Amino acid sequence: MANSFADSPRQAEPPPVLDGDFAVFSGKPAFAKPLHVGRPNIGDRTRLLERLNGILDSRWVTNAGCYVRQFEAAIAEQIGVRHCIAMCNATVALEILIRAAGLRGEVIVPSFTFIATAHALQWQEITPVFADIDPATHTLDPARVEAMITPRTTGIIGVHLWGRGCNVEGLQEVATRHGLKLLFDAAHAFGCSHRGRMIGSFGEAEVFSFHGTKFLNSGEGGAVVTKSDEIAARIRLMKNFGFAGEDRVVYLGTNGKMNEFSAALGLTNLECMEQFVAVNRAHYERYRRELAALPGIALVDYDAREKGNYQYVVLEIDAGRAGISRNSLLRLLRAENVLARRYFYPGCHRMQPYRSYFPHAGLLLPHTEALCERVLLLPTGTALRDEDVSVVCRLVRAAVREGPGLERRLASHPVRPPA
Ligand code: T4K
């Protein structure tokens, strides 16, 4: 299907081509302008502008305005949970949820995630304990989680990476057996299902991100979704300074509110969600077709029986078989203006402050460490044209075709400092 959301000025340009040599050496870059991972999906502008005008006319810009309430209701209905509490971003939503759920001491999380999952704990002096992932799914391995439990453990936070549900049943089983709370960081997984049930409805509560780079974006934004009346009530207080009435503060709180402008963008994008999925899926299928049968290059798969948002195109590169390493491919693509990303390199345990706190954590994270060296995310989303995807695939195919020779040339070629 043609992508009607792609940037209009770029549509006039002819499809870029690989011109002679790779740009990292002397060729012309395949793309005149950068192709990003994480360009925002933007829905119906007319509808958005109507809503923005409505906000200005009403002079009601935040504090439980009508768009925040509509956004929350629409999300709760779509996920099939009783409560959705919209917030200013997913990191603050995680922090507040962690506190509202009563976590303390140690909480088990993957290291193969965005740093916010760990920081949301450490920020409130709860120790994130990193457990290894299952290399087949990239998500927490329940057996490794169980091995990390100590008398100080109070909870587990699973991450539905790339929008694929983690082993919810295995984690729930471990949590129940040890009397632990189970929460999920569902930042990547809005609109996705696991075993036929919408992600957002598992564990005690889950957190979505609506950051600009996410499938559904409200600029900045996030939400806690839960079926628990108790957790929801506590979070509503905590995200609004603990106010239970005009002059009545009943709880320690902070400011985690979503504003009306974000909610208007979120609502508008929510209405276009099916079209975003269709574009993402078409790009994903094109990548799959055009990168099929390349030795050592595997595209992370989505289960077609589940609902998916197809927001991430994730390559796993086996340098030995592909003849080119992930880092060399990244260098090569960047020079072509394809700004691929190494999410979540080098792993939270190798970032500060965790690197200093737990210098030997990597010994218990062999699959995480191996994956951090293999993963590369390619651009996708509604900002890309179908032809762009094909050109990226041509570049990857050319890199693999020239594999070891290319590695030798790159090794002797100086790395240019960023412009
Ligand atoms: N848990 C998980 C598993 C997460 O992945 C995240 C966030 C969170 C929790 C926390 O959610 P929030 O608190 O953010 O709601 C980005 C995002 O900032 C972050 O939200 C996201 N994960 C993470 C995976 O990616 P960076 O450092 O990669 O962002 P940046 O600025 O390099 O942007 C990525 C690409 O997107 C760039 O190539 C440019 C493009 N872009 C970005 C923005 C913001 C645009 O084209 N337009 C834009 O407006 O972290």
CSV table of C-alpha atoms and ligand atoms in Angstrom, one decimal:
chain,number,residue,atom,x,y,z
A,1,MET,CA,0.0,0.0,0.0
A,2,ALA,CA,1.3,3.5,-0.8
A,3,ASN,CA,2.2,5.6,2.2
A,4,SER,CA,0.2,8.8,2.1
A,5,PHE,CA,1.9,10.1,5.3
A,6,ALA,CA,5.5,10.4,3.9
A,7,ASP,CA,7.0,13.9,4.0
A,8,SER,CA,5.6,15.8,1.0
A,9,PRO,CA,8.8,17.7,-0.1
A,10,ARG,CA,10.7,14.4,-0.2
A,11,GLN,CA,8.1,12.8,-2.4
A,12,ALA,CA,9.1,14.9,-5.3
A,13,GLU,CA,12.7,13.7,-5.2
A,14,PRO,CA,13.6,10.7,-7.4
A,15,PRO,CA,14.3,7.6,-5.4
A,16,PRO,CA,17.9,7.7,-4.2
A,17,VAL,CA,20.4,5.1,-5.6
A,18,LEU,CA,23.7,3.7,-4.6
A,19,ASP,CA,26.0,5.7,-6.7
A,20,GLY,CA,29.3,3.9,-7.5
A,21,ASP,CA,31.2,3.3,-4.3
A,22,PHE,CA,29.9,3.4,-0.8
A,23,ALA,CA,29.6,6.9,0.6
A,24,VAL,CA,31.9,6.0,3.5
A,25,PHE,CA,34.7,5.8,0.9
A,26,SER,CA,34.1,8.3,-1.9
A,27,GLY,CA,30.6,7.7,-3.3
A,28,LYS,CA,27.6,10.1,-3.1
A,29,PRO,CA,25.3,9.3,-0.1
A,30,ALA,CA,22.3,7.2,-1.2
A,31,PHE,CA,20.0,9.7,0.6
A,32,ALA,CA,20.4,13.5,0.4
A,33,LYS,CA,18.6,13.9,3.8
A,34,PRO,CA,18.9,11.6,6.8
A,35,LEU,CA,16.6,8.7,7.2
A,36,HIS,CA,15.9,8.3,11.0
A,37,VAL,CA,14.7,5.5,13.2
A,38,GLY,CA,11.9,7.0,15.2
A,39,ARG,CA,10.3,9.7,13.0
A,40,PRO,CA,7.0,10.6,14.6
A,41,ASN,CA,3.8,9.1,13.0
A,42,ILE,CA,1.5,12.1,12.5
A,43,GLY,CA,-2.2,11.7,11.8
A,44,ASP,CA,-4.8,14.0,10.3
A,45,ARG,CA,-3.5,17.6,10.5
A,46,THR,CA,-6.9,19.2,10.0
A,47,ARG,CA,-8.4,17.3,12.9
A,48,LEU,CA,-5.3,18.1,15.1
A,49,LEU,CA,-5.5,21.8,14.3
A,50,GLU,CA,-9.2,21.9,15.1
A,51,ARG,CA,-8.4,20.4,18.5
A,52,LEU,CA,-5.5,22.8,19.1
A,53,ASN,CA,-7.8,25.7,18.4
A,54,GLY,CA,-10.4,24.2,20.7
A,55,ILE,CA,-7.8,24.2,23.5
A,56,LEU,CA,-6.9,27.8,22.8
A,57,ASP,CA,-10.5,28.9,22.7
A,58,SER,CA,-11.3,27.1,25.9
A,59,ARG,CA,-8.2,28.4,27.7
A,60,TRP,CA,-7.9,25.1,29.4
A,61,VAL,CA,-4.5,23.7,28.8
A,62,THR,CA,-3.8,21.2,31.5
A,63,ASN,CA,-5.0,19.6,34.8
A,64,ALA,CA,-7.5,17.0,33.8
A,65,GLY,CA,-8.8,18.8,30.7
A,66,CYS,CA,-11.3,17.3,28.3
A,67,TYR,CA,-8.7,15.9,25.8
A,68,VAL,CA,-6.7,14.1,28.5
A,69,ARG,CA,-9.9,12.5,29.8
A,70,GLN,CA,-11.0,11.5,26.2
A,71,PHE,CA,-7.5,10.1,25.6
A,72,GLU,CA,-7.6,8.1,28.8
A,73,ALA,CA,-11.1,6.7,28.1
A,74,ALA,CA,-10.2,5.7,24.5
A,75,ILE,CA,-7.0,3.9,25.6
A,76,ALA,CA,-8.7,2.1,28.5
A,77,GLU,CA,-11.4,0.9,26.2
A,78,GLN,CA,-9.0,-0.3,23.5
A,79,ILE,CA,-6.9,-2.3,26.0
A,80,GLY,CA,-9.9,-3.5,27.9
A,81,VAL,CA,-8.8,-2.3,31.4
A,82,ARG,CA,-10.7,-0.2,33.9
A,83,HIS,CA,-8.1,2.5,34.3
A,84,CYS,CA,-5.8,4.6,32.1
A,85,ILE,CA,-3.9,7.4,33.8
A,86,ALA,CA,-2.2,9.6,31.2
A,87,MET,CA,1.1,11.2,32.2
A,88,CYS,CA,3.8,13.6,31.0
A,89,ASN,CA,6.1,10.7,29.9
A,90,ALA,CA,6.6,7.0,30.5
A,91,THR,CA,9.6,7.4,32.8
A,92,VAL,CA,7.7,9.4,35.3
A,93,ALA,CA,4.7,7.0,34.8
A,94,LEU,CA,7.1,4.1,35.7
A,95,GLU,CA,8.5,6.0,38.7
A,96,ILE,CA,5.0,6.7,40.1
A,97,LEU,CA,3.7,3.2,39.4
A,98,ILE,CA,6.8,1.6,41.1
A,99,ARG,CA,6.0,3.8,44.2
A,100,ALA,CA,2.2,3.2,44.0
A,101,ALA,CA,2.8,-0.6,43.8
A,102,GLY,CA,4.9,-0.4,46.9
A,103,LEU,CA,8.1,-1.7,45.4
A,104,ARG,CA,11.3,-1.3,47.4
A,105,GLY,CA,14.6,-3.1,48.0
A,106,GLU,CA,15.5,-4.9,44.8
A,107,VAL,CA,13.5,-5.3,41.6
A,108,ILE,CA,14.4,-7.6,38.7
A,109,VAL,CA,14.6,-6.0,35.2
A,110,PRO,CA,16.3,-6.8,31.9
A,111,SER,CA,19.5,-4.9,31.1
A,112,PHE,CA,18.5,-5.2,27.4
A,113,THR,CA,16.1,-2.2,27.6
A,114,PHE,CA,16.1,1.5,27.4
A,115,ILE,CA,17.9,3.0,30.4
A,116,ALA,CA,14.6,4.5,31.7
A,117,THR,CA,13.5,1.1,33.0
A,118,ALA,CA,16.4,0.9,35.3
A,119,HIS,CA,16.6,4.6,36.2
A,120,ALA,CA,12.9,4.7,37.3
A,121,LEU,CA,14.0,2.3,40.1
A,122,GLN,CA,17.4,3.7,41.0
A,123,TRP,CA,15.9,7.3,41.0
A,124,GLN,CA,14.0,6.2,44.2
A,125,GLU,CA,16.9,4.2,45.6
A,126,ILE,CA,15.5,0.8,44.6
A,127,THR,CA,18.2,-1.5,43.2
A,128,PRO,CA,17.6,-2.7,39.7
A,129,VAL,CA,18.9,-6.2,39.5
A,130,PHE,CA,19.6,-7.2,35.9
A,131,ALA,CA,18.5,-10.7,34.7
A,132,ASP,CA,19.4,-12.2,31.4
A,133,ILE,CA,17.1,-12.5,28.4
A,134,ASP,CA,16.1,-15.4,26.3
A,135,PRO,CA,18.1,-14.9,23.1
A,136,ALA,CA,15.2,-16.1,21.0
A,137,THR,CA,12.8,-13.5,22.2
A,138,HIS,CA,15.1,-10.7,23.5
A,139,THR,CA,12.9,-10.5,26.7
A,140,LEU,CA,13.4,-11.7,30.3
A,141,ASP,CA,14.0,-15.4,30.8
A,142,PRO,CA,11.9,-16.4,33.8
A,143,ALA,CA,14.5,-19.0,34.9
A,144,ARG,CA,17.2,-16.3,35.0
A,145,VAL,CA,14.8,-14.0,36.9
A,146,GLU,CA,14.2,-16.7,39.5
A,147,ALA,CA,17.9,-17.2,39.9
A,148,MET,CA,18.3,-13.5,40.8
A,149,ILE,CA,15.7,-13.4,43.6
A,150,THR,CA,17.0,-12.6,47.1
A,151,PRO,CA,15.2,-11.8,50.4
A,152,ARG,CA,15.2,-8.1,49.3
A,153,THR,CA,13.4,-8.7,46.0
A,154,THR,CA,9.9,-7.1,45.9
A,155,GLY,CA,9.1,-7.2,42.2
A,156,ILE,CA,9.8,-7.9,38.6
A,157,ILE,CA,9.4,-5.5,35.7
A,158,GLY,CA,9.2,-7.2,32.3
A,159,VAL,CA,9.7,-5.2,29.1
A,160,HIS,CA,7.7,-6.1,25.9
A,161,LEU,CA,10.6,-5.2,23.7
A,162,TRP,CA,9.9,-4.3,20.1
A,163,GLY,CA,6.2,-4.7,20.8
A,164,ARG,CA,6.5,-8.5,21.3
A,165,GLY,CA,4.9,-9.7,24.5
A,166,CYS,CA,7.4,-11.1,26.9
A,167,ASN,CA,7.0,-14.5,28.6
A,168,VAL,CA,4.1,-13.1,30.7
A,169,GLU,CA,3.0,-16.6,31.9
A,170,GLY,CA,6.4,-17.7,33.0
A,171,LEU,CA,7.1,-14.4,34.8
A,172,GLN,CA,3.7,-14.5,36.5
A,173,GLU,CA,4.4,-18.0,37.7
A,174,VAL,CA,7.7,-16.9,39.2
A,175,ALA,CA,6.1,-13.8,40.7
A,176,THR,CA,3.2,-15.7,42.3
A,177,ARG,CA,5.5,-18.4,43.7
A,178,HIS,CA,7.7,-15.9,45.4
A,179,GLY,CA,5.0,-13.3,46.4
A,180,LEU,CA,6.4,-10.6,44.1
A,181,LYS,CA,4.7,-7.8,42.3
A,182,LEU,CA,4.8,-8.1,38.5
A,183,LEU,CA,4.7,-4.9,36.4
A,184,PHE,CA,5.4,-4.3,32.7
A,185,ASP,CA,7.2,-1.6,30.8
A,186,ALA,CA,5.1,-1.7,27.6
A,187,ALA,CA,6.7,1.5,26.1
A,188,HIS,CA,7.0,-0.2,22.7
A,189,ALA,CA,3.8,-2.2,22.7
A,190,PHE,CA,0.8,0.0,22.3
A,191,GLY,CA,-1.7,-1.7,20.0
A,192,CYS,CA,0.0,-5.1,20.4
A,193,SER,CA,-1.4,-8.3,21.8
A,194,HIS,CA,0.0,-11.3,23.5
A,195,ARG,CA,-1.8,-14.7,23.2
A,196,GLY,CA,-4.8,-12.8,21.8
A,197,ARG,CA,-5.1,-10.4,24.8
A,198,MET,CA,-4.1,-6.7,24.5
A,199,ILE,CA,-0.8,-5.8,26.1
A,200,GLY,CA,-1.6,-3.4,28.9
A,201,SER,CA,-3.9,-5.8,30.6
A,202,PHE,CA,-1.2,-8.0,32.3
A,203,GLY,CA,0.4,-8.0,35.7
A,204,GLU,CA,-0.6,-5.4,38.4
A,205,ALA,CA,-0.2,-2.6,35.8
A,206,GLU,CA,1.6,-1.7,32.6
A,207,VAL,CA,3.2,1.5,31.3
A,208,PHE,CA,3.0,2.8,27.7
A,209,SER,CA,5.2,5.5,26.2
A,210,PHE,CA,3.8,8.1,23.8
A,211,HIS,CA,7.1,9.7,23.1
A,212,GLY,CA,7.6,11.2,19.6
A,213,THR,CA,9.6,8.1,18.5
A,214,LYS,CA,6.8,5.7,19.6
A,215,PHE,CA,4.1,4.1,17.5
A,216,LEU,CA,1.4,6.3,19.0
A,217,ASN,CA,2.9,9.6,20.0
A,218,SER,CA,1.6,12.6,21.9
A,219,GLY,CA,5.0,14.4,21.6
A,220,GLU,CA,6.0,13.5,25.1
A,221,GLY,CA,3.6,11.3,27.1
A,222,GLY,CA,3.0,8.1,28.8
A,223,ALA,CA,0.2,6.2,30.7
A,224,VAL,CA,-0.3,3.6,33.4
A,225,VAL,CA,-3.0,1.1,32.6
A,226,THR,CA,-4.4,-1.2,35.2
A,227,LYS,CA,-7.4,-3.1,36.3
A,228,SER,CA,-6.6,-2.3,40.0
A,229,ASP,CA,-8.9,0.4,41.5
A,230,GLU,CA,-6.5,0.8,44.4
A,231,ILE,CA,-3.3,1.4,42.2
A,232,ALA,CA,-5.2,3.7,39.9
A,233,ALA,CA,-6.5,5.8,42.8
A,234,ARG,CA,-3.0,6.1,44.3
A,235,ILE,CA,-1.5,7.0,41.0
A,236,ARG,CA,-4.1,9.7,40.3
A,237,LEU,CA,-3.2,11.3,43.6
A,238,MET,CA,0.6,10.9,43.2
A,239,LYS,CA,0.7,12.4,39.7
A,240,ASN,CA,-1.1,15.5,41.0
A,241,PHE,CA,1.0,16.5,44.1
A,242,GLY,CA,-1.2,14.3,46.3
A,243,PHE,CA,-4.2,16.6,46.0
A,244,ALA,CA,-7.5,15.0,46.8
A,245,GLY,CA,-9.5,18.3,46.7
A,246,GLU,CA,-8.8,22.0,46.3
A,247,ASP,CA,-7.0,22.4,49.6
A,248,ARG,CA,-6.5,18.8,50.7
A,249,VAL,CA,-3.2,17.0,50.1
A,250,VAL,CA,-3.4,13.4,51.4
A,251,TYR,CA,-0.3,11.8,49.9
A,252,LEU,CA,3.3,12.5,48.9
A,253,GLY,CA,3.1,13.4,45.2
A,254,THR,CA,4.8,14.9,42.2
A,255,ASN,CA,3.7,16.5,38.9
A,256,GLY,CA,3.2,13.8,36.3
A,257,LYS,CA,0.3,15.3,34.5
A,258,MET,CA,-0.2,15.2,30.7
A,259,ASN,CA,-1.2,18.5,29.1
A,260,GLU,CA,-4.0,19.1,26.7
A,261,PHE,CA,-1.8,19.7,23.7
A,262,SER,CA,-0.2,16.3,24.1
A,263,ALA,CA,-3.5,14.7,24.6
A,264,ALA,CA,-4.9,16.4,21.4
A,265,LEU,CA,-2.0,15.0,19.4
A,266,GLY,CA,-2.3,11.6,21.0
A,267,LEU,CA,-6.1,11.4,20.3
A,268,THR,CA,-5.7,12.5,16.7
A,269,ASN,CA,-2.9,9.9,16.1
A,270,LEU,CA,-5.0,7.2,17.9
A,271,GLU,CA,-7.7,7.8,15.2
A,272,CYS,CA,-5.1,7.1,12.5
A,273,MET,CA,-3.6,4.1,14.2
A,274,GLU,CA,-4.9,1.5,11.7
A,275,GLN,CA,-3.3,3.4,8.8
A,276,PHE,CA,0.0,3.7,10.7
A,277,VAL,CA,0.0,-0.1,11.3
A,278,ALA,CA,-0.7,-0.7,7.6
A,279,VAL,CA,2.3,1.5,6.5
A,280,ASN,CA,4.6,0.0,9.1
A,281,ARG,CA,3.6,-3.5,8.2
A,282,ALA,CA,4.1,-2.9,4.5
A,283,HIS,CA,7.6,-1.6,5.2
A,284,TYR,CA,8.3,-4.5,7.4
A,285,GLU,CA,7.1,-7.0,4.8
A,286,ARG,CA,9.3,-5.2,2.2
A,287,TYR,CA,12.3,-5.4,4.4
A,288,ARG,CA,11.6,-9.1,4.9
A,289,ARG,CA,11.2,-9.9,1.2
A,290,GLU,CA,14.2,-7.8,0.2
A,291,LEU,CA,16.6,-9.1,2.9
A,292,ALA,CA,15.5,-12.7,2.7
A,293,ALA,CA,18.1,-15.4,2.5
A,294,LEU,CA,21.0,-13.1,3.3
A,295,PRO,CA,23.6,-15.1,5.2
A,296,GLY,CA,24.0,-14.0,8.8
A,297,ILE,CA,21.2,-11.4,8.7
A,298,ALA,CA,18.0,-12.2,10.6
A,299,LEU,CA,15.1,-9.9,10.8
A,300,VAL,CA,13.3,-10.1,14.1
A,301,ASP,CA,9.9,-11.7,13.5
A,302,TYR,CA,6.4,-10.8,14.5
A,303,ASP,CA,3.7,-13.4,15.1
A,304,ALA,CA,1.1,-12.7,12.4
A,305,ARG,CA,-1.6,-14.2,14.7
A,306,GLU,CA,-1.1,-11.3,17.2
A,307,LYS,CA,-1.9,-7.7,16.8
A,308,GLY,CA,1.3,-5.8,16.2
A,309,ASN,CA,2.3,-2.2,15.6
A,310,TYR,CA,5.3,-3.1,13.5
A,311,GLN,CA,7.1,0.0,14.7
A,312,TYR,CA,10.6,-1.6,14.9
A,313,VAL,CA,12.6,-3.2,12.1
A,314,VAL,CA,15.3,-5.0,14.0
A,315,LEU,CA,18.2,-6.9,12.4
A,316,GLU,CA,20.3,-9.4,14.2
A,317,ILE,CA,23.7,-9.7,12.5
A,318,ASP,CA,26.0,-12.7,12.9
A,319,ALA,CA,29.3,-11.1,11.8
A,320,GLY,CA,30.9,-14.6,11.2
A,321,ARG,CA,28.2,-15.6,8.6
A,322,ALA,CA,27.4,-12.2,7.2
A,323,GLY,CA,31.0,-11.4,6.6
A,324,ILE,CA,30.4,-7.9,8.0
A,325,SER,CA,30.0,-6.8,11.6
A,326,ARG,CA,27.1,-4.9,13.0
A,327,ASN,CA,29.3,-1.9,13.7
A,328,SER,CA,30.8,-1.8,10.2
A,329,LEU,CA,27.3,-2.0,8.7
A,330,LEU,CA,26.2,0.8,10.9
A,331,ARG,CA,29.2,2.9,9.8
A,332,LEU,CA,28.5,2.2,6.2
A,333,LEU,CA,24.8,3.0,6.5
A,334,ARG,CA,25.4,6.2,8.4
A,335,ALA,CA,27.6,7.5,5.7
A,336,GLU,CA,24.7,6.9,3.3
A,337,ASN,CA,22.5,9.0,5.6
A,338,VAL,CA,20.7,6.0,6.9
A,339,LEU,CA,20.8,6.7,10.6
A,340,ALA,CA,20.3,3.1,11.9
A,341,ARG,CA,20.5,2.7,15.7
A,342,ARG,CA,22.1,0.1,18.0
A,343,TYR,CA,19.3,0.0,20.6
A,344,PHE,CA,20.0,-0.9,23.4
A,345,TYR,CA,23.8,-0.9,23.2
A,346,PRO,CA,25.8,-1.4,25.4
A,347,GLY,CA,23.1,-2.6,27.9
A,348,CYS,CA,22.0,-0.8,31.0
A,349,HIS,CA,24.5,-2.7,33.1
A,350,ARG,CA,27.4,-1.1,31.2
A,351,MET,CA,26.0,2.4,31.7
A,352,GLN,CA,26.3,4.6,34.7
A,353,PRO,CA,25.7,4.4,37.6
A,354,TYR,CA,25.2,0.6,37.2
A,355,ARG,CA,28.6,0.1,35.6
A,356,SER,CA,30.2,1.4,38.8
A,357,TYR,CA,27.8,-0.3,41.2
A,358,PHE,CA,27.9,-3.7,39.5
A,359,PRO,CA,31.2,-4.0,37.6
A,360,HIS,CA,30.8,-7.8,37.1
A,361,ALA,CA,27.1,-7.8,36.2
A,362,GLY,CA,28.0,-8.9,32.7
A,363,LEU,CA,29.2,-12.3,33.9
A,364,LEU,CA,25.5,-13.2,34.5
A,365,LEU,CA,24.3,-11.6,31.3
A,366,PRO,CA,25.9,-13.6,28.5
A,367,HIS,CA,22.9,-13.4,26.1
A,368,THR,CA,22.4,-9.7,26.8
A,369,GLU,CA,26.1,-9.0,26.1
A,370,ALA,CA,26.0,-11.0,22.9
A,371,LEU,CA,22.8,-9.4,21.6
A,372,CYS,CA,24.1,-5.9,22.3
A,373,GLU,CA,26.8,-6.6,19.7
A,374,ARG,CA,24.4,-7.9,17.1
A,375,VAL,CA,21.3,-5.7,17.0
A,376,LEU,CA,20.7,-2.9,14.5
A,377,LEU,CA,17.5,-1.0,14.0
A,378,LEU,CA,16.6,0.2,10.5
A,379,PRO,CA,14.4,3.2,9.7
A,380,THR,CA,10.7,2.6,9.2
A,381,GLY,CA,7.4,4.4,9.9
A,382,THR,CA,5.2,6.7,8.1
A,383,ALA,CA,7.9,9.2,7.2
A,384,LEU,CA,9.5,6.7,4.8
A,385,ARG,CA,8.5,6.0,1.3
A,386,ASP,CA,8.4,2.4,0.0
A,387,GLU,CA,11.3,3.1,-2.3
A,388,ASP,CA,13.4,4.3,0.6
A,389,VAL,CA,13.0,0.9,2.2
A,390,SER,CA,14.2,-0.8,-1.0
A,391,VAL,CA,17.3,1.5,-1.2
A,392,VAL,CA,18.2,0.6,2.4
A,393,CYS,CA,17.8,-3.1,1.5
A,394,ARG,CA,20.1,-2.6,-1.5
A,395,LEU,CA,22.7,-1.1,0.7
A,396,VAL,CA,22.5,-3.9,3.2
A,397,ARG,CA,22.7,-6.5,0.4
A,398,ALA,CA,25.7,-4.8,-1.2
A,399,ALA,CA,27.4,-4.7,2.2
A,400,VAL,CA,26.9,-8.4,2.7
A,401,ARG,CA,27.9,-9.2,-0.9
A,402,GLU,CA,31.2,-7.4,-0.4
A,403,GLY,CA,31.5,-8.6,3.3
A,404,PRO,CA,35.1,-9.4,4.2
A,405,GLY,CA,36.6,-7.2,1.5
A,406,LEU,CA,34.6,-4.3,2.7
A,407,GLU,CA,35.7,-5.0,6.3
A,408,ARG,CA,39.3,-4.8,5.2
A,409,ARG,CA,38.7,-1.5,3.4
A,410,LEU,CA,36.9,0.0,6.4
A,411,ALA,CA,39.7,-1.1,8.7
A,412,SER,CA,42.2,0.9,6.7
A,413,HIS,CA,39.9,3.8,6.1
A,414,PRO,CA,40.0,6.7,8.7
A,415,VAL,CA,36.7,7.3,10.6
A,416,ARG,CA,35.5,10.8,9.7
A,417,PRO,CA,34.5,13.0,12.7
A,418,PRO,CA,30.8,13.8,12.7
A,419,ALA,CA,29.9,16.9,10.7
B,1,T4K,N1,11.0,2.1,28.4
B,1,T4K,C1,11.4,1.8,27.2
B,1,T4K,C2,11.6,0.3,26.8
B,1,T4K,C3,11.7,2.8,26.2
B,1,T4K,O1,12.1,2.5,25.0
B,1,T4K,C4,11.5,4.1,26.6
B,1,T4K,C5,11.8,5.2,25.7
B,1,T4K,C6,11.0,4.4,27.9
B,1,T4K,C7,10.8,3.3,28.8
B,1,T4K,C8,10.8,5.8,28.4
B,1,T4K,O2,9.8,6.4,27.7
B,1,T4K,P1,9.6,8.0,27.7
B,1,T4K,O3,9.9,8.5,29.1
B,1,T4K,O4,10.6,8.6,26.7
B,1,T4K,O5,8.2,8.3,27.3
B,1,T4K,C9,14.6,7.7,22.3
B,1,T4K,C10,13.4,8.3,23.1
B,1,T4K,O6,13.8,9.5,23.7
B,1,T4K,C11,12.9,7.4,24.1
B,1,T4K,O7,11.6,7.8,24.4
B,1,T4K,C12,12.8,5.9,23.6
B,1,T4K,N2,12.4,5.0,24.6
B,1,T4K,C13,14.1,5.5,23.1
B,1,T4K,C14,14.1,4.1,22.6
B,1,T4K,O8,14.5,6.3,22.0
B,1,T4K,P2,17.0,8.5,21.9
B,1,T4K,O9,18.1,8.9,22.7
B,1,T4K,O10,17.3,7.4,20.9
B,1,T4K,O11,16.3,9.7,21.1
B,1,T4K,P3,16.7,10.5,19.9
B,1,T4K,O12,16.5,11.9,20.2
B,1,T4K,O13,18.1,10.1,19.4
B,1,T4K,O14,15.6,10.2,18.8
B,1,T4K,C15,15.6,9.0,18.1
B,1,T4K,C16,15.4,9.3,16.6
B,1,T4K,O15,14.2,9.8,16.3
B,1,T4K,C17,16.5,10.2,16.0
B,1,T4K,O16,17.1,9.6,15.0
B,1,T4K,C18,15.6,11.4,15.5
B,1,T4K,C19,14.2,10.9,15.5
B,1,T4K,N3,13.3,11.9,16.0
B,1,T4K,C20,13.2,12.1,17.3
B,1,T4K,C21,12.3,13.0,17.9
B,1,T4K,C22,12.2,13.2,19.3
B,1,T4K,C23,12.5,12.7,15.1
B,1,T4K,O17,12.7,12.5,13.9
B,1,T4K,N4,11.7,13.6,15.6
B,1,T4K,C24,11.5,13.8,17.0
B,1,T4K,O18,10.7,14.6,17.4
B,1,T4K,O19,15.8,8.0,22.8
